[in-house]
Structures are given as C-alpha cells and as structure tokens.
XYZ file of C-alpha atoms in Angstrom:
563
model
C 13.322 -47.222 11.726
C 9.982 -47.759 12.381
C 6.948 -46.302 10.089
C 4.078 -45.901 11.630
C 1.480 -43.771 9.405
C -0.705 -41.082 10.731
C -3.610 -42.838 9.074
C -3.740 -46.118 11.598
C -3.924 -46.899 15.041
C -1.188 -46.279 17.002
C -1.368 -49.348 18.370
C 0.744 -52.075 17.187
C -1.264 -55.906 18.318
C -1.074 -57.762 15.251
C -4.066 -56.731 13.308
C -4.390 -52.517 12.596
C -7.761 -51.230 11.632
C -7.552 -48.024 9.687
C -9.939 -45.887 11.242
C -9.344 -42.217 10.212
C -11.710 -42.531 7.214
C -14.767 -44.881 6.466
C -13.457 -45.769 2.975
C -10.259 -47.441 4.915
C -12.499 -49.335 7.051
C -11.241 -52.926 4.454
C -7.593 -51.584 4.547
C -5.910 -53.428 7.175
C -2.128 -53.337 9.027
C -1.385 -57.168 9.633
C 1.808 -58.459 11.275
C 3.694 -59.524 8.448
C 7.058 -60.151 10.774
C 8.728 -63.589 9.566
C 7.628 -65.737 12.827
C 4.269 -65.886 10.612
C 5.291 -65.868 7.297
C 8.023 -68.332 6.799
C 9.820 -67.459 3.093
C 12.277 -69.810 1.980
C 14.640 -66.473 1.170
C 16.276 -64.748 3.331
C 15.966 -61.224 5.028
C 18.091 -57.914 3.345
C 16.825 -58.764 -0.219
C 19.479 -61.315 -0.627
C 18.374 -64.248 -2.448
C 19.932 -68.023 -4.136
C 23.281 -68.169 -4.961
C 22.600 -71.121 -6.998
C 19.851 -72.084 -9.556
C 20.135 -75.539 -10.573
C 17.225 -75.470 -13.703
C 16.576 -72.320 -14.449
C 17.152 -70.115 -17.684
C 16.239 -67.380 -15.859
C 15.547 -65.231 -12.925
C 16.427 -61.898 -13.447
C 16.666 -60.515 -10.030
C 18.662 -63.728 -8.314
C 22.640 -62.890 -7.782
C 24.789 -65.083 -9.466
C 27.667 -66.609 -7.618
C 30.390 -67.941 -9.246
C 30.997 -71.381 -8.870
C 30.907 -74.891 -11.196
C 27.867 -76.224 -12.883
C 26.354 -79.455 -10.713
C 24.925 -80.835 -14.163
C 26.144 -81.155 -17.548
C 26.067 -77.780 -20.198
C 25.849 -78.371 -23.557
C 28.182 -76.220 -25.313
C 26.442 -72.874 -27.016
C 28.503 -73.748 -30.706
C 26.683 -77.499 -30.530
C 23.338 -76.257 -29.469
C 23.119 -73.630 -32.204
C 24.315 -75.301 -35.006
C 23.912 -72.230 -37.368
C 26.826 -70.572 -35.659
C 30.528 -71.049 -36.770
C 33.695 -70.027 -35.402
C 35.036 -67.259 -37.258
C 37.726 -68.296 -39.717
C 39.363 -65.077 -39.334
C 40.415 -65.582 -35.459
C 43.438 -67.298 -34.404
C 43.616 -70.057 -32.082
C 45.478 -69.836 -28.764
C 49.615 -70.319 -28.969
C 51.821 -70.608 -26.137
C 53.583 -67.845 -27.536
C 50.481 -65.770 -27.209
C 50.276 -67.313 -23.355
C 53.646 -66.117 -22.230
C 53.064 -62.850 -23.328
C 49.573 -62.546 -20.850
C 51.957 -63.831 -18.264
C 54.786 -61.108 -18.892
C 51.829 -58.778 -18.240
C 49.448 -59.839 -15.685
C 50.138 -60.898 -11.952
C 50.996 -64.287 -10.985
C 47.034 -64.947 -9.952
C 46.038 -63.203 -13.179
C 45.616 -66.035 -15.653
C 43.974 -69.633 -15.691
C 44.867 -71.428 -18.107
C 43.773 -74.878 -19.905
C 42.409 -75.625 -16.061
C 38.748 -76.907 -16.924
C 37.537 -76.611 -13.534
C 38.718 -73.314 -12.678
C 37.619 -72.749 -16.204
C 33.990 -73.639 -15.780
C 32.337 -70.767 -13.564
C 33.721 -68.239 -16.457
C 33.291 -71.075 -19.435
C 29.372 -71.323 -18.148
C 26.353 -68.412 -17.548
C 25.060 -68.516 -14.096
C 21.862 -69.766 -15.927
C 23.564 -73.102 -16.998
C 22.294 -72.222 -20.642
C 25.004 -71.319 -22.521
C 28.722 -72.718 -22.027
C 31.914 -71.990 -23.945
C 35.137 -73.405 -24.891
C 37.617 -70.298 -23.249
C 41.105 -71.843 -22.682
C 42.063 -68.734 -21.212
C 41.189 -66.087 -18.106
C 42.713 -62.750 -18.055
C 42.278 -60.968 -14.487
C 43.914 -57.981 -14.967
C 44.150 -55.384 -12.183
C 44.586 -52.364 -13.814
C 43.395 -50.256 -16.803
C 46.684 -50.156 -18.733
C 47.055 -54.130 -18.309
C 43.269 -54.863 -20.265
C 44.919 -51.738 -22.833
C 48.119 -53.683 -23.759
C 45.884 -57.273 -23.586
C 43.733 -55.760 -25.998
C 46.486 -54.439 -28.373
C 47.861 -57.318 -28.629
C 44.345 -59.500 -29.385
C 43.431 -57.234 -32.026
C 46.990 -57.578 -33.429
C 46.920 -60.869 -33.593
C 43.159 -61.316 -33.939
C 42.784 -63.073 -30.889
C 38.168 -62.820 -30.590
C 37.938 -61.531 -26.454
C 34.812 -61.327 -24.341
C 34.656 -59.174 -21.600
C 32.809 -60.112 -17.979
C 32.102 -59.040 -15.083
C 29.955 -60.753 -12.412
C 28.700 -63.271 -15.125
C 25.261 -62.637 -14.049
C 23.541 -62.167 -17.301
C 20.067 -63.680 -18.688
C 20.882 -63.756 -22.258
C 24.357 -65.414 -22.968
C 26.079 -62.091 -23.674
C 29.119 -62.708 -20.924
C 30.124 -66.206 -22.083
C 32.177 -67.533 -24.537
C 30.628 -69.004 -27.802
C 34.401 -70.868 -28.939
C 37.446 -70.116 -27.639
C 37.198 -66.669 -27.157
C 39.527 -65.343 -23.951
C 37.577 -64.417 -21.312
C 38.965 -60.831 -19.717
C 37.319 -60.651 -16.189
C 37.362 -57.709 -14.235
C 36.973 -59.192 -10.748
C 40.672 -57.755 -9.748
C 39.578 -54.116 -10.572
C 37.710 -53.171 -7.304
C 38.679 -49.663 -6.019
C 36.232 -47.322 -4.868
C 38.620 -43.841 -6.874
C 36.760 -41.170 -5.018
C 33.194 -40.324 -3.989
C 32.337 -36.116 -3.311
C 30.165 -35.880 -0.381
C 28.617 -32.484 -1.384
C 27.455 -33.471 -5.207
C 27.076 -37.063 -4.451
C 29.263 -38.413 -7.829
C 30.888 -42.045 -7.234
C 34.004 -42.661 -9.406
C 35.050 -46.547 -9.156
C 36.552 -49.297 -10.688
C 34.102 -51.060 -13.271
C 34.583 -54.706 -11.776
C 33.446 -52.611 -8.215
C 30.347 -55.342 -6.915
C 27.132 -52.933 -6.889
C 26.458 -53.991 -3.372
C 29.690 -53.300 -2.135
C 29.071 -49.510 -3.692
C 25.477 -48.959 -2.157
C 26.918 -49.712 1.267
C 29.610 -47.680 0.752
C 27.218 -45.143 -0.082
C 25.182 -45.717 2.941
C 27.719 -45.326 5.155
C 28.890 -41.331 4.149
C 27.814 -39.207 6.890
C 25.089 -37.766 4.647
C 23.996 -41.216 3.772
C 23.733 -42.047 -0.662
C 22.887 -44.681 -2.531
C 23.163 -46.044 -5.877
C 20.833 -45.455 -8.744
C 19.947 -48.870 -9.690
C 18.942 -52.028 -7.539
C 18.835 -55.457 -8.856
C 18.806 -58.656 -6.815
C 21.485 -59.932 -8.348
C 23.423 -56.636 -6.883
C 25.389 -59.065 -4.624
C 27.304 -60.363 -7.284
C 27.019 -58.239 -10.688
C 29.792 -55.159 -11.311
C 29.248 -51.414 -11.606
C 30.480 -52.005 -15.070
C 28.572 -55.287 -16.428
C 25.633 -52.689 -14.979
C 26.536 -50.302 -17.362
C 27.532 -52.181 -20.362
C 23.977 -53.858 -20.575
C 22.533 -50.990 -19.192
C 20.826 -52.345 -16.505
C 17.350 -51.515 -15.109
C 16.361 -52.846 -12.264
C 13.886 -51.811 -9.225
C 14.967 -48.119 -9.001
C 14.686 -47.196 -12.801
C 10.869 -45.763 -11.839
C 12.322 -43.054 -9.700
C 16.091 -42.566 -11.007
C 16.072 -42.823 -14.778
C 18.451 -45.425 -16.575
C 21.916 -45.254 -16.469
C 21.788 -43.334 -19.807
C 21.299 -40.425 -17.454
C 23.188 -41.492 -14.058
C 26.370 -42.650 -15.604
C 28.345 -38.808 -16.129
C 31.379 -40.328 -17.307
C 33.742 -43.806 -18.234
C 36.724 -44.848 -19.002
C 37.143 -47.786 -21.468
C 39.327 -49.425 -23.614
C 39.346 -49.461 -27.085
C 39.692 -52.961 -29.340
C 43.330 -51.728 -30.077
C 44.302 -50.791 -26.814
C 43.097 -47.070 -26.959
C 42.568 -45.833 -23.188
C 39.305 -43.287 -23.488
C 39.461 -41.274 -20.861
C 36.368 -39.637 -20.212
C 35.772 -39.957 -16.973
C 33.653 -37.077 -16.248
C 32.000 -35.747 -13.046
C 30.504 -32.758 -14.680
C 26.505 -32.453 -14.579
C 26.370 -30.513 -18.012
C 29.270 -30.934 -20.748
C 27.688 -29.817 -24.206
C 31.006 -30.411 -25.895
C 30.456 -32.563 -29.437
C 29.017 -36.029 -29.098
C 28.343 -37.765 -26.267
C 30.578 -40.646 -26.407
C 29.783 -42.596 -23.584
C 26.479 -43.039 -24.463
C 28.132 -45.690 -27.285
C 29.363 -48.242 -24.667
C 25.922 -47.726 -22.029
C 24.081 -50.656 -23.254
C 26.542 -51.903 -25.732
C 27.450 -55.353 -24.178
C 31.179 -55.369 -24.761
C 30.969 -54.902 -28.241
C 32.600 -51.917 -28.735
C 35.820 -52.106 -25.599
C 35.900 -52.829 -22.106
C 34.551 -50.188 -19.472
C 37.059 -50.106 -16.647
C 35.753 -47.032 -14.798
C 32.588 -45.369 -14.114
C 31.419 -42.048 -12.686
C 27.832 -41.580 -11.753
C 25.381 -39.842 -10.315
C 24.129 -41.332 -6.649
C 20.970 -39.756 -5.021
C 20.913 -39.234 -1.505
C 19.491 -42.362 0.428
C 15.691 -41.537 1.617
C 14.924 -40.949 5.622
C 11.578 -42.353 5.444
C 10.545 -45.247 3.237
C 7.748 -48.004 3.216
C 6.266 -50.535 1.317
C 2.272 -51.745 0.935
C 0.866 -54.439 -1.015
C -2.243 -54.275 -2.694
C -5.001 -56.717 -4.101
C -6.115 -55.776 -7.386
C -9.551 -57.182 -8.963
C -8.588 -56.634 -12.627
C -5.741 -55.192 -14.466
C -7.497 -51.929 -15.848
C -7.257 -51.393 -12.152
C -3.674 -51.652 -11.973
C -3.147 -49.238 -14.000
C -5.717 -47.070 -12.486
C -3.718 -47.791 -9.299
C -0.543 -46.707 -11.103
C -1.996 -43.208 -12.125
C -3.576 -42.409 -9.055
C 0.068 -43.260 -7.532
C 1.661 -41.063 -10.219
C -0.879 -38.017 -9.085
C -1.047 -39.134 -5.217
C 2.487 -39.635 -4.450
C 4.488 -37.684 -7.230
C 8.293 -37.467 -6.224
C 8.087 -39.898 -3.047
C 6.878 -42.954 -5.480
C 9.772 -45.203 -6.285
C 8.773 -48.605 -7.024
C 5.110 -49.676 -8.520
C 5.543 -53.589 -9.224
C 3.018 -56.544 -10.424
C 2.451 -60.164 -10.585
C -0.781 -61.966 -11.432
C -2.368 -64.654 -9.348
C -0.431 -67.594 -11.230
C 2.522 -66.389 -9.930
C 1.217 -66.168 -6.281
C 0.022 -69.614 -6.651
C 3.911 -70.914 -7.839
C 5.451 -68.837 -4.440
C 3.090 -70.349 -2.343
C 4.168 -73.523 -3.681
C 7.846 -72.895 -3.575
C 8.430 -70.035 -1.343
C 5.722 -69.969 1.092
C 5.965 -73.238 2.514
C 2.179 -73.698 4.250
C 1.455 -69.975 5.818
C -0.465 -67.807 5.114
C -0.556 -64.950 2.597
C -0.675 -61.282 4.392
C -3.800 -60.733 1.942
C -6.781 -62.577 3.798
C -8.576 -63.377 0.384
C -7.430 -63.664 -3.284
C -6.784 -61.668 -5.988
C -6.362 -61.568 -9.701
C -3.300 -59.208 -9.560
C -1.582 -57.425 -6.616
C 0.635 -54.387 -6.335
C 4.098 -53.515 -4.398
C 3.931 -49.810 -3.863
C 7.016 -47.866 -2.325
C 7.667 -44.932 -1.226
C 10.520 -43.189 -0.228
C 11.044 -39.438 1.374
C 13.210 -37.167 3.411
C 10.118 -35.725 5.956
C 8.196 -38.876 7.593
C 4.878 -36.793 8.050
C 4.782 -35.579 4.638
C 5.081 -38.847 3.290
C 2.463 -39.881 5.815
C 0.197 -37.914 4.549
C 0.527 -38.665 0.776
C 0.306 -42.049 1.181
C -3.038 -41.756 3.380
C -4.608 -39.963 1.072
C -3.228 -42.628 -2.312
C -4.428 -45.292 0.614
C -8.518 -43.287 0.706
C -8.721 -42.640 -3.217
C -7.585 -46.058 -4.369
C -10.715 -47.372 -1.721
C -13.173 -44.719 -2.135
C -12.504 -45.403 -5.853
C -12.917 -49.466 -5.475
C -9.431 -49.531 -7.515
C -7.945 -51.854 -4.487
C -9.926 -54.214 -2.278
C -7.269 -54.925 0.130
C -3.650 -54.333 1.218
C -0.784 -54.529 4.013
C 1.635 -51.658 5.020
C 4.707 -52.837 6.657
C 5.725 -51.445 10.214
C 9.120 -51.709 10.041
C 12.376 -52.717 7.910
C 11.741 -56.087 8.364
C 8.062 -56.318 7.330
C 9.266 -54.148 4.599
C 11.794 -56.781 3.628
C 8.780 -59.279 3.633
C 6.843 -57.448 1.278
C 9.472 -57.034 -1.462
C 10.513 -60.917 -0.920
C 6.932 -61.236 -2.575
C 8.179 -59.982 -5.486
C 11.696 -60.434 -5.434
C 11.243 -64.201 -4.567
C 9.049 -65.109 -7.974
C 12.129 -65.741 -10.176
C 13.452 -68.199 -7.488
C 9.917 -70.403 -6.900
C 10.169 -70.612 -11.277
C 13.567 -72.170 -10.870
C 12.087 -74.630 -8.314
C 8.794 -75.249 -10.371
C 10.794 -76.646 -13.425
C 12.709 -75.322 -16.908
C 11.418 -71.455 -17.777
C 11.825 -69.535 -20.517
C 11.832 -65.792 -19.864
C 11.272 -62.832 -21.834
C 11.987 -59.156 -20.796
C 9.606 -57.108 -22.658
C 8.456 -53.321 -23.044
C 5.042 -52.780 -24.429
C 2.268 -50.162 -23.999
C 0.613 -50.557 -20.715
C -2.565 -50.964 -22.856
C -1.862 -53.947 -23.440
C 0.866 -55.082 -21.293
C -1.306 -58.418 -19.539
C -2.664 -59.217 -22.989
C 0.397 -60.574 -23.624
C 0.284 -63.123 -21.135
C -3.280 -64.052 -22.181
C -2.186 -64.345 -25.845
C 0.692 -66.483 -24.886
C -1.582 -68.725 -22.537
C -4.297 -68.890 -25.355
C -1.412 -70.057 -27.758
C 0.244 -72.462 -25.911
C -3.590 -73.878 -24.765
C -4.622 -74.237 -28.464
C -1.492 -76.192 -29.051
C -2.434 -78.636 -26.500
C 0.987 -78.335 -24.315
C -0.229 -76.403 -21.837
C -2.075 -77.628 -18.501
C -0.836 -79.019 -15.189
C 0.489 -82.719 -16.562
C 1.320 -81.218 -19.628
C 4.395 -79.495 -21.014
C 4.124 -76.438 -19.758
C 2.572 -76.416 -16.668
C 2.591 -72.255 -16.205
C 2.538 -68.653 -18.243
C 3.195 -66.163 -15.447
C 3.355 -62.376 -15.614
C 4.904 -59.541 -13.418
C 7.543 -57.084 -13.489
C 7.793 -53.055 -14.010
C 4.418 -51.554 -14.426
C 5.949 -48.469 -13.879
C 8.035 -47.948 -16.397
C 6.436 -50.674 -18.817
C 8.686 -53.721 -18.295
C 6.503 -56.951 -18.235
C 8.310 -60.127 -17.540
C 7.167 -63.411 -18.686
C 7.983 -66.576 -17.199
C 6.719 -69.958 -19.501
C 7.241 -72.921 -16.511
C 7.754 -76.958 -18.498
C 8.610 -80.022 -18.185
C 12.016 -79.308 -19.679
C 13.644 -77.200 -22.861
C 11.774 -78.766 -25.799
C 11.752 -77.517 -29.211
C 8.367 -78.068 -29.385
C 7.396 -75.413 -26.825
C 10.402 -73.136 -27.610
C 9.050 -73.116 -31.557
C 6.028 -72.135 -29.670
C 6.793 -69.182 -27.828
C 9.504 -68.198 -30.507
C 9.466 -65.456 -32.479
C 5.757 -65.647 -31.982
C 6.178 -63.464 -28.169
C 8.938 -61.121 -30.993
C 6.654 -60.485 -33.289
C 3.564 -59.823 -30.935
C 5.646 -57.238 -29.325
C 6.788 -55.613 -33.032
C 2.518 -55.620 -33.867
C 2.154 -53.792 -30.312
C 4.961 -51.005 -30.659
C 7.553 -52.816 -28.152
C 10.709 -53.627 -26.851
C 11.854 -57.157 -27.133
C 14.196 -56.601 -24.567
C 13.581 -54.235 -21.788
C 16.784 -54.361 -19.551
C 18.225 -57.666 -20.242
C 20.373 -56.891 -23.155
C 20.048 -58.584 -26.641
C 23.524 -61.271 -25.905
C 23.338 -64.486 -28.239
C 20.040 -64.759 -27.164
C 18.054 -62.354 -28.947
C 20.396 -60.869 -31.180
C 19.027 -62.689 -34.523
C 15.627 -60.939 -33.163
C 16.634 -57.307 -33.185
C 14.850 -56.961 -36.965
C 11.255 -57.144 -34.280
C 13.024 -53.960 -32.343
C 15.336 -51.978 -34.942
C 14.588 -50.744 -38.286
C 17.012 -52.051 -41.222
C 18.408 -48.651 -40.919
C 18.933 -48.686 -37.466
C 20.735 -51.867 -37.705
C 22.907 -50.864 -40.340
C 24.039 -47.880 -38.466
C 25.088 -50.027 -35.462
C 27.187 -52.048 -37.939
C 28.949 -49.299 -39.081
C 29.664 -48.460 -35.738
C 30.834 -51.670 -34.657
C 32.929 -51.890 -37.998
C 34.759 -48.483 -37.100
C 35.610 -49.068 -33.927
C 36.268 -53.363 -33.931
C 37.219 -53.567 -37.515
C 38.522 -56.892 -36.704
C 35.273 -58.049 -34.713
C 37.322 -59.473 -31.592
C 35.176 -57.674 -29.060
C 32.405 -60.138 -28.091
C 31.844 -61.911 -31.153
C 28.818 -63.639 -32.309
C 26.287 -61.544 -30.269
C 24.266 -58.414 -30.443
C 24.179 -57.696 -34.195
C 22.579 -60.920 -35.980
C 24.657 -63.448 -37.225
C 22.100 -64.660 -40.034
C-alpha cells in the first residue's frame, strides 16, 4: 500500500514540498526508507528479544530464555517480605499427583535451568524460588491443579508470556508456577460480528495475524511491542493498554466474555459473545486487571475491529509542550474517528536513540525540537482520510502549533516512524540501569512531572552526565494520559531509588493520578496503592480477594499491600 496524500506532490524524488497551501510551505515529505536511516531494530515493529540491564521497557517482547547475569532472589532483596507460614512446601506426594494429571511434557521439576526463564521476569529484576512448572493443556487440567493447591494450600502463580514490568508473573518463594503456554487454540472467530474466542495462553501476535488474514481482514484491539511474546490472557489479567487504547477503549470494554478458574477448581464459564447482557453483575470485569489474584483466565472472547484500508503515520516537531497538547486537540477536532495513535517523547529521549538506536544518520526532522509527535491515522476511504489529515496538516501550521514534520509514503517508512517511538525503551536498556514508572495524570501537568523529577534528582546532586543518573526522560500516551518515565544510572542504588520513591507516588496522589497506568500494580507497586485507592477502596478489594481465595494461594504477596 502506498499513501500518497492529495496535499503533496505527486512526485516521489526524495524531498516533497507541500505546495497546495502557503502555510505548508515548512511541511516537508523526506525519504525516510531505511537505506538512510539505519535503526538498530528491525522492520514489522518487532523489537529485542533480550535486555541484558534493563528494569524496564514496556513495549520490548519478552522471550523466554535464561538470565546471562546473576538475579538476586525477590525474598532477599525485600527483606520485609516473608513466606507465608500458612503454605505448604512441595512433597513428592503432591508431585505425582501433577504427573497423574498433566502430559508427559507438562511438568519441570527441581530442573534449575529449565527452571530459570519461569523462576526470573524478562526484566532480570525479580527472581523466585518455583520448584515446580505446571503446563497444562486444557481448562479442566488447571481446574483439578487448582483444587488440589487450595486443598492442600499449595500458594500458585499464574503466567503467561512472562512479559511483565512489575514482578506480578514471578514467583516470590516457592510458589508453583502454572504456565499457560500449552493452551493455544484459536475456538472460533465469526466473520460477520468480528468476536474472537481463544485460548488465554493464545500469543497476541499470533491472533492479529490470524485476524488479518479473514477475507474481510480484523485485527485485535490492543497492540503492544511485546505482542510477539505476551498471551491474550496475561493481556487481560493486567489489563493491558498499549498503542491502540486511544482509538479502541481498554479491554474493560473489548473483552465480552472469559472463562476462568476459580482458587478451588470452580470452572466459570462465561464465555460470552453477546454485545449487551444486562443480567446481574458483571463478573468478568473482577478478573480484567486483576493479575491472577482472583483464578486463572483460560479463555477469552472479545471484540476485534475491522483492520483499516488506509493508514499513515507523520511525525511532528513541537516547540513547547502547551503545543502538544494544542496539537492533540486540534487532532481530536481535525481527524475525529480516523485518529488512532497521538504519542510523545521529549528531546532527551531523542538524544539517548540517537545514541543507541540511530547509529550516525540523520534524524528525518532537519532541525531540533523540544518535543515531537507520532500522529496516526487509520480509515476505510483513502481520499477521505486524505483530506482530514491535509487540513490537521494546514491548521497545526497556520496556527504555529508544529514547525516541522515527515509523512511516510509507504508501510515501510511507516514502520520507520513508529521505530522512533517504539525503539526508546530499547536505547534506555543500552544507556544503563532505568527505573520506570507508568503514570496517569492530567495532561495539565503531565511534563511537569518530568521537570519536578529532574529538579529533584539535580538538587540532590546525583544527576548530570558523570553522575548517577545520567538521564530523566519522558514520553508515552498523550492521548489517553499515560506518561512514561524513564530515570537512566549508573546502576540500582538505594540512594537514587530513595530518591525517586514514593516521592514520583505521592506527586501523582497531589496531581489527581494513576500510579500505574497499564502496567499493573505486581510486587512492585502494590505497598503504593494507598497513593491510588482510598482506604475504602482497598478494603473492598480485600474482601473480595478473601471471598473468593480464602486461603490466599492465588498469586501471593502482590497487588494488595503486604505492610
């Protein structure tokens, strides 16, 4: 497919003038093709499989494999947790009877290599003591593993493509890890109303081009970079955002129906495909977002749209932030129902890909900016779209919001463009140790936070290029409010983590946010959720924990605090 706007030249030499309007007369076309711009990541939004020191990186896949360095074990590192004196410890008895169950491929045991990719997060953060990995292949095997755990109070954790940011699909002890990679059937997929039933351990790649190959041509609701290796139903127990949240809605919406299992062994089967079911409460809604807490999702039904006909990407340069958002409203009022991405990032993080990414060529923006934009749009009618975005292109200039900007000319300039973005969390992993934070927060003030932080840091004398932190960086979801911040050291030190923490919590409480915006709470930030939840709120969500995993066995030691 090639996009070629009414609003340019028609001809394609490298450099396009737009000449339809004086105010476009700065707007430019360049060839952004990858002879000229050599990234370090590949084409097809795929990126690293492997991030050696990173904490982060939120839209990287995860691949399984073991850690090149040593992990410190999660239970030394945070001393203030303790193994539950309630939980049993592993028998052989309790082994044989996982064998009588499962396959002959479906359990490693007391194997610490094989151990390790499910023992460790992708992150290299957090690493637990498991002795055990279930792999069941059906929904009735997890249903008689978890009847017996909760029986015998054996503490489980679920996982799925283990490619989470804040330690919620690790162990902490010796928890048994119950994997879903075995349960990978596509169940059915209706052409006409577009609903995708499927397995929960399903890879959300392997779904979207499933999708894309129907003869009408779907897609799935959500994108993340790490689609390659997380599952449909990891998605949905952290509720995952992602890319595509601007234009789809969360999966509180998508999702139409699951089927989980219970800590006793209790199949729910609500597996709906129904658009509108006003029948008592919405139980599903319980285990979107609940992080294996509450049972193991082992199906999913959801909502795909149909895949757009016409899509294309633009990057903008942006003097000042207040412009951004002017950007973002003029995008909102300019390009209504064909907008589905509006990202950020700062110059900082330009500055880091250039570094790390961008090995010695040159930028598609001739000059620099403070901030730039990814814009994109996708349609069904290629001349329609044409003309909305010409017309976003001429306000945004005539206006003096932008001062410069690329449109891609084709799927792989296109590709090029988002590897701007998508490439950031891979050049922090190369720069040194990050700490990253996933936060919501009023688009009022939604850079201040990276000033604050930067100001803080400054005052404490550990920030500057030979000093412990050598970077504060800033981008993410301006459309839907999701900044993510990326603090680049030396290495972990407490010093700088006593620093950022729970000052970045409680700046976010002060400003009416989220402290975590798609990431999930985990062990991370689950002795944090006082900055997000009232004491009422919390309460509630212990009283549903209590009344559905009265024993606790279901993912211990995460979500709900601990202290």
């Amino acid at each position: 497919m090639v996009y070629t706007p009414n609003l340019i030249s028609r001809q394609f030499f490298g450099k396009i003038v737009l000449t339809r309007s004086n105010y476009l007369k700065n707007f430019v076309v360049r060839n952004v093709n990858r002879n000229s711009i050599q990234f370090v990541v590949p084409t097809n939004r795929k990126f690293a499989t492997s991030i050696e020191s990173s904490t982060s990186g939120a839209e990287i896949p995860a691949k399984k494999h073991a850690p090149t360095k040593k992990v410190e074990f999660t239970a030394d590192k945070y001393t203030y947790l303790h193994r539950n004196p309630n939980f049993k410890e592993l028998t052989q008895d309790d082994i044989k009877f996982f064998a009588s169950i499962l396959p002959a491929n479906g359990l490693i045991i007391d194997n610490e290599e094989e151990l390790m990719p499910y023992n460790v997060d992708w992150m290299k953060k957090y690493r637990g003591k498991s002795r055990l990995v279930a792999r069941p292949k059906t929904t009735r095997q997890i249903s008689q593993i978890l009847k017996y755990c909760n029986e015998n109070k054996l503490p489980v954790v679920p996982q799925g493509g283990n490619t989470g940011l804040v330690g919620g699909g690790v162990p902490v002890f010796d928890e048994i890890v119950i994997s879903t990679n075995n349960m990978n059937q596509i169940r059915s997929f209706d052409p006409v109303s577009g609903i995708l039933t499927c397995d929960a351990g399903c890879i959300l790649e392997v779904l979207d081009n499933y999708l894309a190959e129907q003869e009408q041509g779907y897609m799935m609701p959500l994108d993340l970079g790490a689609k390659g290796s997380c599952h449909i139903g990891g998605n949905v127990a952290t509720n995952a955002g992602g890319l595509r949240l601007l234009r789809y809605g969360s999966l509180h919406g998508t999702v139409l129906g699951l089927e989980a299992v219970l800590p006793d062994g209790t199949i729910l089967d609500n597996l709906s495909t129904l658009r509108k079911d006003n029948t008592g409460y919405d139980i599903k809604q319980l285990f979107i977002g609940s992080e294996g807490t509450l049972g193991v999702i082992t199906g999913v039904s959801i909502l795909t749209p149909p895949k757009p006909k016409a899509v294309n990407v633009a990057v903008l340069g942006v003097s000042t932030f207040q412009n951004v958002q002017k950007a973002l409203v003029t995008s909102k009022n300019k390009l209504s129902e064909i907008l589905s991405a509006f990202e950020f990032w700062d110059s900082d993080t330009l500055k880091l890909s250039k570094a790390h990414n961008i090995q010695g060529t040159k930028f598609p923006l001739e000059d620099n900016y403070p901030f730039y934009v990814l814009v994109e749009i996708s349609g069904s009618n290629k001349y329609h779209d044409d003309d909305k975005l010409q017309n976003f292109l001429e306000e945004l200039l005539a206006n003096e919001i932008v001062k410069d900007g690329v449109v891609a000319q084709d799927e792989t300039q296109m590709s090029t463009l988002w590897s701007l973005r998508e490439g950031i969390p891979e050049a922090c992993s190369k720069a040194g140790a990050v700490y990253k934070y996933d936060i919501s927060i009023p688009l009022s003030v939604f850079y201040q936070m990276a000033e604050d932080m930067r100001n803080r840091l400054q005052s404490a004398g550990v920030f500057g290029e030979d000093n412990l932190v050598s970077n504060v960086i800033a981008y993410g979801h301006v459309g839907d409010g999701n900044l993510h911040l990326n603090i680049v050291a030396k290495s972990y030190d407490p010093k700088v983590t006593n620093l950022i923490e729970p000052f970045i919590y409680e700046w976010t409480e002060q400003h009416n946010g989220s402290i975590s915006a798609e990431h999930g709470l985990g062990l991370m930030k689950a002795n944090y959720l006082k900055y997000s939840k009232s004491s009422s709120m919390i309460s509630i969500m212990k009283q549903i924990k209590q009344s559905i995993d009265p024993n606790g066995i279901m993912n211990p030691y995460k979500f709900l605090p601990t202290q």
